[in-house]
């Protein structure tokens, strides 16, 4: 009998992974992949909303939250391999994937390399584009800044870009929780993840190969992966849906959880109904 609950530990790819597993075995599986540099707790409101009808798994990506970091250099390929190994360990043949930002990078890599393992994708505030030279340069400068000035400064600078302006008034508690996630991420893992982003390849050229249902969601005021990035993915993924979330920047599931959950529930119920 599988273990239910929060912060369950399991060995995957010779690495300790921490995950939450809620709902009933036999229900459709949705796996949530958090953004950078956060952890699985960012999906708590989605888990609560969906666990009555779905088996919900939210895990800490290697080097984040309560998961180990291992000794390898990080890459999106490695993160996707960890995901598939976790699915194998939990005996999950197929699942729906919901990834935000970095989680979207991982989801797109996973479906490109393991297309038969997924029923649907929810891509939130993410992009198929590789970093531009300017962004790559910024990644390197951020790594240098973290090593020289520490994680606290990085957290404060990150917060400025993550949220819609109104969230700083209406979501103070949530912003404080996100900052805590950032400052509790190991400095070395931050730098190794930024390096993985620097090396990340584009996935736009592979989007036409995706044949499962896809919902793309983006915050109306997302400065990190703006609306144009979401529109590009929608154009390239046949029959995909695009939802633009008001009152939200880059963290739409935290800034506008009610609308996010409504869109998510409607989409996955349709996938399951027709699947």
PDB file of C-alpha atoms in Angstrom, residues 65-235:
ATOM      1  CA  UNK A  65      12.635  22.342  -0.851  1.00  0.00           C
ATOM      2  CA  UNK A  66      13.358  19.128   1.021  1.00  0.00           C
ATOM      3  CA  UNK A  67      14.812  17.175  -1.909  1.00  0.00           C
ATOM      4  CA  UNK A  68      18.496  16.384  -2.174  1.00  0.00           C
ATOM      5  CA  UNK A  69      20.759  18.021  -4.737  1.00  0.00           C
ATOM      6  CA  UNK A  70      23.022  15.139  -5.754  1.00  0.00           C
ATOM      7  CA  UNK A  71      26.476  15.672  -7.180  1.00  0.00           C
ATOM      8  CA  UNK A  72      25.695  16.085 -10.890  1.00  0.00           C
ATOM      9  CA  UNK A  73      25.525  19.395 -12.673  1.00  0.00           C
ATOM     10  CA  UNK A  74      21.880  20.394 -13.030  1.00  0.00           C
ATOM     11  CA  UNK A  75      20.129  20.381 -16.399  1.00  0.00           C
ATOM     12  CA  UNK A  76      16.545  20.368 -17.618  1.00  0.00           C
ATOM     13  CA  UNK A  77      17.232  16.879 -19.024  1.00  0.00           C
ATOM     14  CA  UNK A  78      18.248  15.721 -15.544  1.00  0.00           C
ATOM     15  CA  UNK A  79      15.198  17.311 -13.930  1.00  0.00           C
ATOM     16  CA  UNK A  80      12.948  15.552 -16.475  1.00  0.00           C
ATOM     17  CA  UNK A  81      14.712  12.234 -15.879  1.00  0.00           C
ATOM     18  CA  UNK A  82      14.080  12.668 -12.144  1.00  0.00           C
ATOM     19  CA  UNK A  83      10.377  13.196 -12.876  1.00  0.00           C
ATOM     20  CA  UNK A  84      10.121  10.029 -14.952  1.00  0.00           C
ATOM     21  CA  UNK A  85      12.015   8.034 -12.335  1.00  0.00           C
ATOM     22  CA  UNK A  86       9.614   9.311  -9.682  1.00  0.00           C
ATOM     23  CA  UNK A  87       6.655   8.222 -11.810  1.00  0.00           C
ATOM     24  CA  UNK A  88       8.228   4.786 -12.286  1.00  0.00           C
ATOM     25  CA  UNK A  89       8.926   4.432  -8.560  1.00  0.00           C
ATOM     26  CA  UNK A  90       5.310   5.334  -7.755  1.00  0.00           C
ATOM     27  CA  UNK A  91       4.075   2.995 -10.529  1.00  0.00           C
ATOM     28  CA  UNK A  92       2.367   5.840 -12.399  1.00  0.00           C
ATOM     29  CA  UNK A  93       2.083   4.906 -16.051  1.00  0.00           C
ATOM     30  CA  UNK A  94       0.497   8.153 -17.248  1.00  0.00           C
ATOM     31  CA  UNK A  95      -0.248  11.526 -15.701  1.00  0.00           C
ATOM     32  CA  UNK A  96      -1.282  15.064 -16.438  1.00  0.00           C
ATOM     33  CA  UNK A  97       1.522  17.565 -15.844  1.00  0.00           C
ATOM     34  CA  UNK A  98       1.114  21.082 -14.496  1.00  0.00           C
ATOM     35  CA  UNK A  99       4.319  23.102 -14.529  1.00  0.00           C
ATOM     36  CA  UNK A 100       4.928  26.759 -13.733  1.00  0.00           C
ATOM     37  CA  UNK A 101       7.953  28.590 -15.149  1.00  0.00           C
ATOM     38  CA  UNK A 102      10.848  26.142 -14.530  1.00  0.00           C
ATOM     39  CA  UNK A 103       8.163  23.487 -14.061  1.00  0.00           C
ATOM     40  CA  UNK A 104       7.014  24.274 -17.590  1.00  0.00           C
ATOM     41  CA  UNK A 105      10.554  23.795 -18.912  1.00  0.00           C
ATOM     42  CA  UNK A 106      10.618  20.380 -17.258  1.00  0.00           C
ATOM     43  CA  UNK A 107       7.143  19.459 -18.546  1.00  0.00           C
ATOM     44  CA  UNK A 108       8.026  20.398 -22.127  1.00  0.00           C
ATOM     45  CA  UNK A 109      11.266  18.412 -21.955  1.00  0.00           C
ATOM     46  CA  UNK A 110       9.444  15.423 -20.462  1.00  0.00           C
ATOM     47  CA  UNK A 111       6.725  15.274 -23.104  1.00  0.00           C
ATOM     48  CA  UNK A 112       9.297  15.687 -25.875  1.00  0.00           C
ATOM     49  CA  UNK A 113      11.345  12.746 -24.605  1.00  0.00           C
ATOM     50  CA  UNK A 114       8.609  10.567 -23.094  1.00  0.00           C
ATOM     51  CA  UNK A 115       5.452  11.475 -25.078  1.00  0.00           C
ATOM     52  CA  UNK A 116       3.494   8.326 -24.193  1.00  0.00           C
ATOM     53  CA  UNK A 117       3.634   8.975 -20.447  1.00  0.00           C
ATOM     54  CA  UNK A 118       1.380  12.037 -20.344  1.00  0.00           C
ATOM     55  CA  UNK A 119      -2.345  12.646 -20.839  1.00  0.00           C
ATOM     56  CA  UNK A 120      -2.293  16.456 -20.836  1.00  0.00           C
ATOM     57  CA  UNK A 121      -0.164  19.519 -20.094  1.00  0.00           C
ATOM     58  CA  UNK A 122      -0.888  22.693 -18.163  1.00  0.00           C
ATOM     59  CA  UNK A 123       1.836  25.229 -18.927  1.00  0.00           C
ATOM     60  CA  UNK A 124       1.782  28.217 -16.589  1.00  0.00           C
ATOM     61  CA  UNK A 125       3.891  31.359 -16.997  1.00  0.00           C
ATOM     62  CA  UNK A 126       6.582  29.601 -18.982  1.00  0.00           C
ATOM     63  CA  UNK A 127       8.212  29.691 -22.420  1.00  0.00           C
ATOM     64  CA  UNK A 128       9.516  27.406 -25.123  1.00  0.00           C
ATOM     65  CA  UNK A 129      12.206  29.920 -26.068  1.00  0.00           C
ATOM     66  CA  UNK A 130      15.832  29.512 -25.050  1.00  0.00           C
ATOM     67  CA  UNK A 131      17.528  32.372 -23.250  1.00  0.00           C
ATOM     68  CA  UNK A 132      18.636  35.287 -25.431  1.00  0.00           C
ATOM     69  CA  UNK A 133      22.299  36.333 -25.158  1.00  0.00           C
ATOM     70  CA  UNK A 134      21.184  39.198 -22.914  1.00  0.00           C
ATOM     71  CA  UNK A 135      19.318  36.865 -20.584  1.00  0.00           C
ATOM     72  CA  UNK A 136      22.239  34.440 -20.536  1.00  0.00           C
ATOM     73  CA  UNK A 137      24.517  37.273 -19.468  1.00  0.00           C
ATOM     74  CA  UNK A 138      22.048  38.214 -16.741  1.00  0.00           C
ATOM     75  CA  UNK A 139      22.029  34.598 -15.496  1.00  0.00           C
ATOM     76  CA  UNK A 140      25.805  34.685 -15.065  1.00  0.00           C
ATOM     77  CA  UNK A 141      25.681  38.031 -13.271  1.00  0.00           C
ATOM     78  CA  UNK A 142      22.989  36.683 -10.937  1.00  0.00           C
ATOM     79  CA  UNK A 143      25.164  33.675 -10.100  1.00  0.00           C
ATOM     80  CA  UNK A 144      28.050  36.027  -9.316  1.00  0.00           C
ATOM     81  CA  UNK A 145      25.779  38.216  -7.189  1.00  0.00           C
ATOM     82  CA  UNK A 146      24.464  35.241  -5.188  1.00  0.00           C
ATOM     83  CA  UNK A 147      28.001  34.029  -4.500  1.00  0.00           C
ATOM     84  CA  UNK A 148      29.195  37.512  -3.501  1.00  0.00           C
ATOM     85  CA  UNK A 149      26.154  39.025  -1.793  1.00  0.00           C
ATOM     86  CA  UNK A 150      24.150  36.026  -0.620  1.00  0.00           C
ATOM     87  CA  UNK A 151      20.623  34.732  -1.024  1.00  0.00           C
ATOM     88  CA  UNK A 152      18.772  37.472   0.886  1.00  0.00           C
ATOM     89  CA  UNK A 153      19.580  40.118  -1.710  1.00  0.00           C
ATOM     90  CA  UNK A 154      18.668  37.713  -4.511  1.00  0.00           C
ATOM     91  CA  UNK A 155      15.326  37.033  -2.811  1.00  0.00           C
ATOM     92  CA  UNK A 156      14.482  40.727  -2.511  1.00  0.00           C
ATOM     93  CA  UNK A 157      15.380  41.405  -6.148  1.00  0.00           C
ATOM     94  CA  UNK A 158      13.386  38.381  -7.311  1.00  0.00           C
ATOM     95  CA  UNK A 159      10.245  39.391  -5.420  1.00  0.00           C
ATOM     96  CA  UNK A 160      10.173  42.719  -7.257  1.00  0.00           C
ATOM     97  CA  UNK A 161       9.691  40.940 -10.587  1.00  0.00           C
ATOM     98  CA  UNK A 162       7.524  38.001  -9.584  1.00  0.00           C
ATOM     99  CA  UNK A 163       4.283  39.740  -8.666  1.00  0.00           C
ATOM    100  CA  UNK A 164       1.762  42.103 -10.199  1.00  0.00           C
ATOM    101  CA  UNK A 165       1.888  45.584  -8.598  1.00  0.00           C
ATOM    102  CA  UNK A 166      -1.437  45.152  -6.802  1.00  0.00           C
ATOM    103  CA  UNK A 167      -0.263  41.911  -5.193  1.00  0.00           C
ATOM    104  CA  UNK A 168       2.142  43.876  -3.005  1.00  0.00           C
ATOM    105  CA  UNK A 169      -0.952  45.312  -1.320  1.00  0.00           C
ATOM    106  CA  UNK A 170      -3.366  42.386  -1.508  1.00  0.00           C
ATOM    107  CA  UNK A 171      -1.038  39.373  -1.128  1.00  0.00           C
ATOM    108  CA  UNK A 172       1.456  40.371   1.558  1.00  0.00           C
ATOM    109  CA  UNK A 173       1.218  37.032   3.377  1.00  0.00           C
ATOM    110  CA  UNK A 174       1.731  35.066   0.155  1.00  0.00           C
ATOM    111  CA  UNK A 175       4.687  37.234  -0.860  1.00  0.00           C
ATOM    112  CA  UNK A 176       6.310  36.639   2.529  1.00  0.00           C
ATOM    113  CA  UNK A 177       5.844  32.882   2.068  1.00  0.00           C
ATOM    114  CA  UNK A 178       7.436  32.995  -1.396  1.00  0.00           C
ATOM    115  CA  UNK A 179      10.395  34.942  -0.025  1.00  0.00           C
ATOM    116  CA  UNK A 180      10.852  32.260   2.627  1.00  0.00           C
ATOM    117  CA  UNK A 181      10.952  29.591  -0.087  1.00  0.00           C
ATOM    118  CA  UNK A 182      13.706  31.510  -1.882  1.00  0.00           C
ATOM    119  CA  UNK A 183      15.925  32.183   1.141  1.00  0.00           C
ATOM    120  CA  UNK A 184      15.672  28.556   2.243  1.00  0.00           C
ATOM    121  CA  UNK A 185      16.974  27.299  -1.106  1.00  0.00           C
ATOM    122  CA  UNK A 186      20.630  26.309  -0.929  1.00  0.00           C
ATOM    123  CA  UNK A 187      22.996  28.833  -2.524  1.00  0.00           C
ATOM    124  CA  UNK A 188      24.753  26.181  -4.580  1.00  0.00           C
ATOM    125  CA  UNK A 189      21.446  24.827  -5.884  1.00  0.00           C
ATOM    126  CA  UNK A 190      20.390  28.328  -6.920  1.00  0.00           C
ATOM    127  CA  UNK A 191      23.584  28.765  -8.911  1.00  0.00           C
ATOM    128  CA  UNK A 192      23.429  25.297 -10.466  1.00  0.00           C
ATOM    129  CA  UNK A 193      19.801  25.829 -11.515  1.00  0.00           C
ATOM    130  CA  UNK A 194      20.593  29.197 -13.080  1.00  0.00           C
ATOM    131  CA  UNK A 195      23.392  27.499 -14.995  1.00  0.00           C
ATOM    132  CA  UNK A 196      20.899  24.873 -16.203  1.00  0.00           C
ATOM    133  CA  UNK A 197      18.676  27.674 -17.494  1.00  0.00           C
ATOM    134  CA  UNK A 198      21.703  29.215 -19.236  1.00  0.00           C
ATOM    135  CA  UNK A 199      22.312  25.911 -21.034  1.00  0.00           C
ATOM    136  CA  UNK A 200      18.630  25.207 -21.723  1.00  0.00           C
ATOM    137  CA  UNK A 201      17.674  24.520 -25.352  1.00  0.00           C
ATOM    138  CA  UNK A 202      14.552  25.833 -27.025  1.00  0.00           C
ATOM    139  CA  UNK A 203      11.543  23.536 -27.317  1.00  0.00           C
ATOM    140  CA  UNK A 204       9.470  25.686 -29.704  1.00  0.00           C
ATOM    141  CA  UNK A 205      10.449  23.580 -32.716  1.00  0.00           C
ATOM    142  CA  UNK A 206       9.015  20.476 -31.019  1.00  0.00           C
ATOM    143  CA  UNK A 207       5.638  21.902 -30.013  1.00  0.00           C
ATOM    144  CA  UNK A 208       3.890  20.781 -33.191  1.00  0.00           C
ATOM    145  CA  UNK A 209       4.601  17.182 -32.121  1.00  0.00           C
ATOM    146  CA  UNK A 210       2.469  17.516 -28.974  1.00  0.00           C
ATOM    147  CA  UNK A 211      -0.822  15.690 -29.460  1.00  0.00           C
ATOM    148  CA  UNK A 212      -2.278  15.725 -25.941  1.00  0.00           C
ATOM    149  CA  UNK A 213      -4.617  18.483 -24.696  1.00  0.00           C
ATOM    150  CA  UNK A 214      -2.729  21.577 -23.543  1.00  0.00           C
ATOM    151  CA  UNK A 215      -3.855  24.527 -21.424  1.00  0.00           C
ATOM    152  CA  UNK A 216      -1.540  27.543 -21.391  1.00  0.00           C
ATOM    153  CA  UNK A 217      -2.032  30.090 -18.616  1.00  0.00           C
ATOM    154  CA  UNK A 218      -0.256  33.396 -18.105  1.00  0.00           C
ATOM    155  CA  UNK A 219      -0.566  36.354 -15.770  1.00  0.00           C
ATOM    156  CA  UNK A 220      -1.703  39.524 -17.480  1.00  0.00           C
ATOM    157  CA  UNK A 221       1.161  41.371 -15.789  1.00  0.00           C
ATOM    158  CA  UNK A 222       3.863  38.696 -16.017  1.00  0.00           C
ATOM    159  CA  UNK A 223       7.174  40.470 -16.626  1.00  0.00           C
ATOM    160  CA  UNK A 224       9.304  37.312 -16.671  1.00  0.00           C
ATOM    161  CA  UNK A 225       7.438  35.193 -19.255  1.00  0.00           C
ATOM    162  CA  UNK A 226       5.018  37.695 -20.783  1.00  0.00           C
ATOM    163  CA  UNK A 227       1.847  37.152 -22.787  1.00  0.00           C
ATOM    164  CA  UNK A 228       3.752  37.025 -26.086  1.00  0.00           C
ATOM    165  CA  UNK A 229       5.596  33.890 -24.919  1.00  0.00           C
ATOM    166  CA  UNK A 230       2.291  32.199 -24.101  1.00  0.00           C
ATOM    167  CA  UNK A 231       0.771  33.242 -27.415  1.00  0.00           C
ATOM    168  CA  UNK A 232       3.742  31.784 -29.289  1.00  0.00           C
ATOM    169  CA  UNK A 233       3.208  28.412 -27.636  1.00  0.00           C
ATOM    170  CA  UNK A 234      -0.501  28.487 -28.356  1.00  0.00           C
ATOM    171  CA  UNK A 235       0.183  29.162 -32.035  1.00  0.00           C
TER     172      UNK A 235
END
